[in-house]
Amino acid sequence: MDKHGLIGKARLCKAGVCLTDDKPMMQIRNLSVRYGSQYAIYNVSADISACSVTAWIGPSGCGKSTFLSCFNRLIDLYPKCKASGSIRWDKDELLDPGINVRNLRTRVGMVFQRPNPFPVSIKKNITLPLKEHGRSQESDETVEKTLREVGLWNEVKDRLNASALSLSGGQQQRLCIARTLALEPDLILFDEPCSALDPLSTQVIEDLIDSLRHRCSVMIVTHNLAQARRVADDIGVFWTVEGGFGQLIEFGKAQQIMEAPRNRQTAAYINGLVG
Amino acid sequence: MKTIRSRQSLLFDAATLVAPLIILCASLALLFPVFVHGITPLSWDFLFSEPLKSGRAGGIGSILFSNALILLVCMLVSMPISLGAAIYLSEFSPKQNYFGRIIRLSLDVLSGTPSIVFGLFGNVLFCRVMGLGFSIASGGLTLACMVLPLMIRSGEEGLRMVSHDFRRGAAALGFSAKSTVFSILIPCAAPSLIAGFVVSLGRALAETAALIFTSGYVDRMPESIFDSGRSLSVHIFDLSMNVPGGDTNAYASTLTLVLLIFIINTVATLIVRHWQIGRNLHG
Amino acid sequence: MSRFKSRSDFILVGLLRVCAVISALLVSSIIFFLWSETRPVLQTVPLQSFFKNGFWSPSEGQYSLAPMIAASLLTTLIAIGIAGPIGVFAAIFSHLFARGLIRNIYRICIGVLAGIPSVVFGFWGLIQLVPLVNRWHPPGASLLTGSLVLAIMIVPTVALLTEASFASVPRSTLHGAYALGMSRLGLFRSAIFPYCRSGVVTAVLLAAGRAIGETMAMVMVCGNIVQFPDSLFDPVRTLPANIALEMAYATGLHRSALFWSGLLLILIVTGLIVVSQIIPRKLSHENHTIEAKPPL
């Protein structure tokens, strides 16, 4: 067990020491997304490091969810949505229309604002995605492993065949995280994962996000400044600009953003004066 | 970046593409001959002149007129009753209400009842018991019974779609139930209600089995609604089954019928799309 | 909305109630009048002889409905067997894949097919399909032709009702399945089918009800010979077709027997509708709705 209390393999890091060099894992350049003729976000650029938790903060409506949906190409589901710019991840260009999107989504997982488990049993919620991607050997072990990782195992081990919808909100959200973890992604996207949950569940999930740090990168969109302060390594600040779209007004280390922001808007937002 | 595509998954994808193709081909196979064979004998003359020689020659003028009368009777009778029932079901009868549930079940059964059964019913009630005999009136009344569930259901849906904010506003202003219904709800739901009537018109136009034993077979121009009259669908049936050499005119009549129904359904869709949008507070 | 502010309100609600009652009474009156016409034959002919293996020959006092019931059931079953899968897969196509122009074309297609009168299907079957089948295996008007025409007629019903039941799938769950990189089959299995099991069953049952009651097309393409079919290519006569063909000249017990078959039809269809309404309740007991639950 390493200092984060993790069981199970950590691919990128050993014993809490990050093996990767300082080169950014992901490079976002001039990313813009528009719905029809209206831009949702415009000209966003940033470098994402490996093994980090990046929080995207800002008031509601500045396109943070849209931004997040670019990384697993969920924006493809919205017919009038067009993304331009570049997201380079290792050798791949994520916005390339020729990319195998289904495969991308096994490397990039997503947890949504409201828990959305399938209306089947708890166990099947995890085994179905495994089966889908041809990984159903040792599925029982994976089920136990991932449920332990999200702290659900002891609560549900006696009723794995019960409907997932019979769980509480916090439990459902942890189940959704478990099924994402089962695919062993390199990047997990959290879209305001705790906004529909009570403070106790929120705490559990924040601890969980913290513990994921060395297994994969994490991006979390949140309204909650205190949450960002608690979990993030890097923070990006979004703001709605006059044209009605969102822009990234500042990006940097969490401590720097929270205590000494360079941008005036950021400072105002952090101090609760606006937004 | 390879993904394993199981055979099951490929078969599923194939099936979802083949199915609509089959439907498309079937529709084309159906409509193409109708159009090709029907367009030649079709003309204004055909539409307005009377049939001759049992319909082998001549046109369908009297038949269109009879059909129009049948539909008129049908709509005049069914519209008020269905509107009343729809208002009652949507405004005065919460879904759990016992009475409401019985009515809804009855309407479901009615909408599933085969048209030939309506024909039998109409024959007994309207032709015999009410003494109307084979007449346009009997046919119209029978059709009214048939379209009732359809109109009530679409009327109720249209009324339910009216935002509750309107109703609350009316209540806050002290409106009586009657005023709320007539001044607010019906105008708001009007496009949906009208669309429902139009769709029912299309349904009634397509009916055959309910009419052969109620409105009869006579192909002359009717003098009144108590005369027997033939609908267009019955005419097609007669020409194709009982009249040798009637195929040409059957094609033309079929094309007319299909075009009429298509126009009616398109009108209904357009009404809902362009007139209804923006009438509700929250869409 | 149950305050009566004035007398006019009271009258209004009364009138509205009358309208609603008329609709409810309609079903009972249909059954009542059919029953009154049926009574003579039921009092004369024993019940079993309608359903026993036998002949339909009213002039000789033979009233076996069995061959026609068999024909109705067979045509319906074959039609459902063909139209069921096609309709469901077409609905999946429309809901999951079709975008823009293709979706609109599909919608128009299904809409047009759904509105076409049965007499047009019958006419087309008579002129185009019967000669085709005849070339394959005479005679052309047979059980097979009837089933095929019936299948085309009920496909829109299955497709539209199934697609309507897809609306009950929460968008969020569907997106969750997409986010897990599911294939179309995976999407269907995990996010759609669990919500729509009962919807698909209902769609098929209602389509079956429509198929059993179909009259005009069956008169025109089935061949109209009252017999138990030995093969797909035998001409048959369905129960509704029988009514349509013989009502014109039937009198006395014969006419009464035809009303009896009409009554049977409405009873069968009512049975199907009642079953289709019970099934969703049974299936949804396995599906919990998302309710507010205490935290953790």
PDB file of N, CA and C in Angstrom, chain B residues 2 32 103 223 229 259:
ATOM      1  N   LYS B   2      -7.752  -0.581 -31.081  1.00  0.00           N
ATOM      2  CA  LYS B   2      -8.743  -1.488 -31.649  1.00  0.00           C
ATOM      3  C   LYS B   2      -9.788  -1.878 -30.619  1.00  0.00           C
ATOM      4  N   PHE B  32     -45.556   3.219 -55.624  1.00  0.00           N
ATOM      5  CA  PHE B  32     -45.127   3.434 -56.992  1.00  0.00           C
ATOM      6  C   PHE B  32     -46.177   3.013 -58.021  1.00  0.00           C
ATOM      7  N   ILE B 103     -63.736   5.173 -17.867  1.00  0.00           N
ATOM      8  CA  ILE B 103     -63.883   5.814 -19.178  1.00  0.00           C
ATOM      9  C   ILE B 103     -62.659   5.562 -20.026  1.00  0.00           C
ATOM     10  N   GLU B 223     -79.521  12.565 -52.556  1.00  0.00           N
ATOM     11  CA  GLU B 223     -80.359  13.736 -52.472  1.00  0.00           C
ATOM     12  C   GLU B 223     -80.354  14.316 -51.068  1.00  0.00           C
ATOM     13  N   GLY B 229     -75.329   6.164 -49.786  1.00  0.00           N
ATOM     14  CA  GLY B 229     -74.219   6.741 -50.534  1.00  0.00           C
ATOM     15  C   GLY B 229     -72.979   5.906 -50.314  1.00  0.00           C
ATOM     16  N   LEU B 259     -53.778  10.559 -51.771  1.00  0.00           N
ATOM     17  CA  LEU B 259     -53.371  11.964 -51.767  1.00  0.00           C
ATOM     18  C   LEU B 259     -54.163  12.766 -50.744  1.00  0.00           C
TER      19      LEU B 259
END
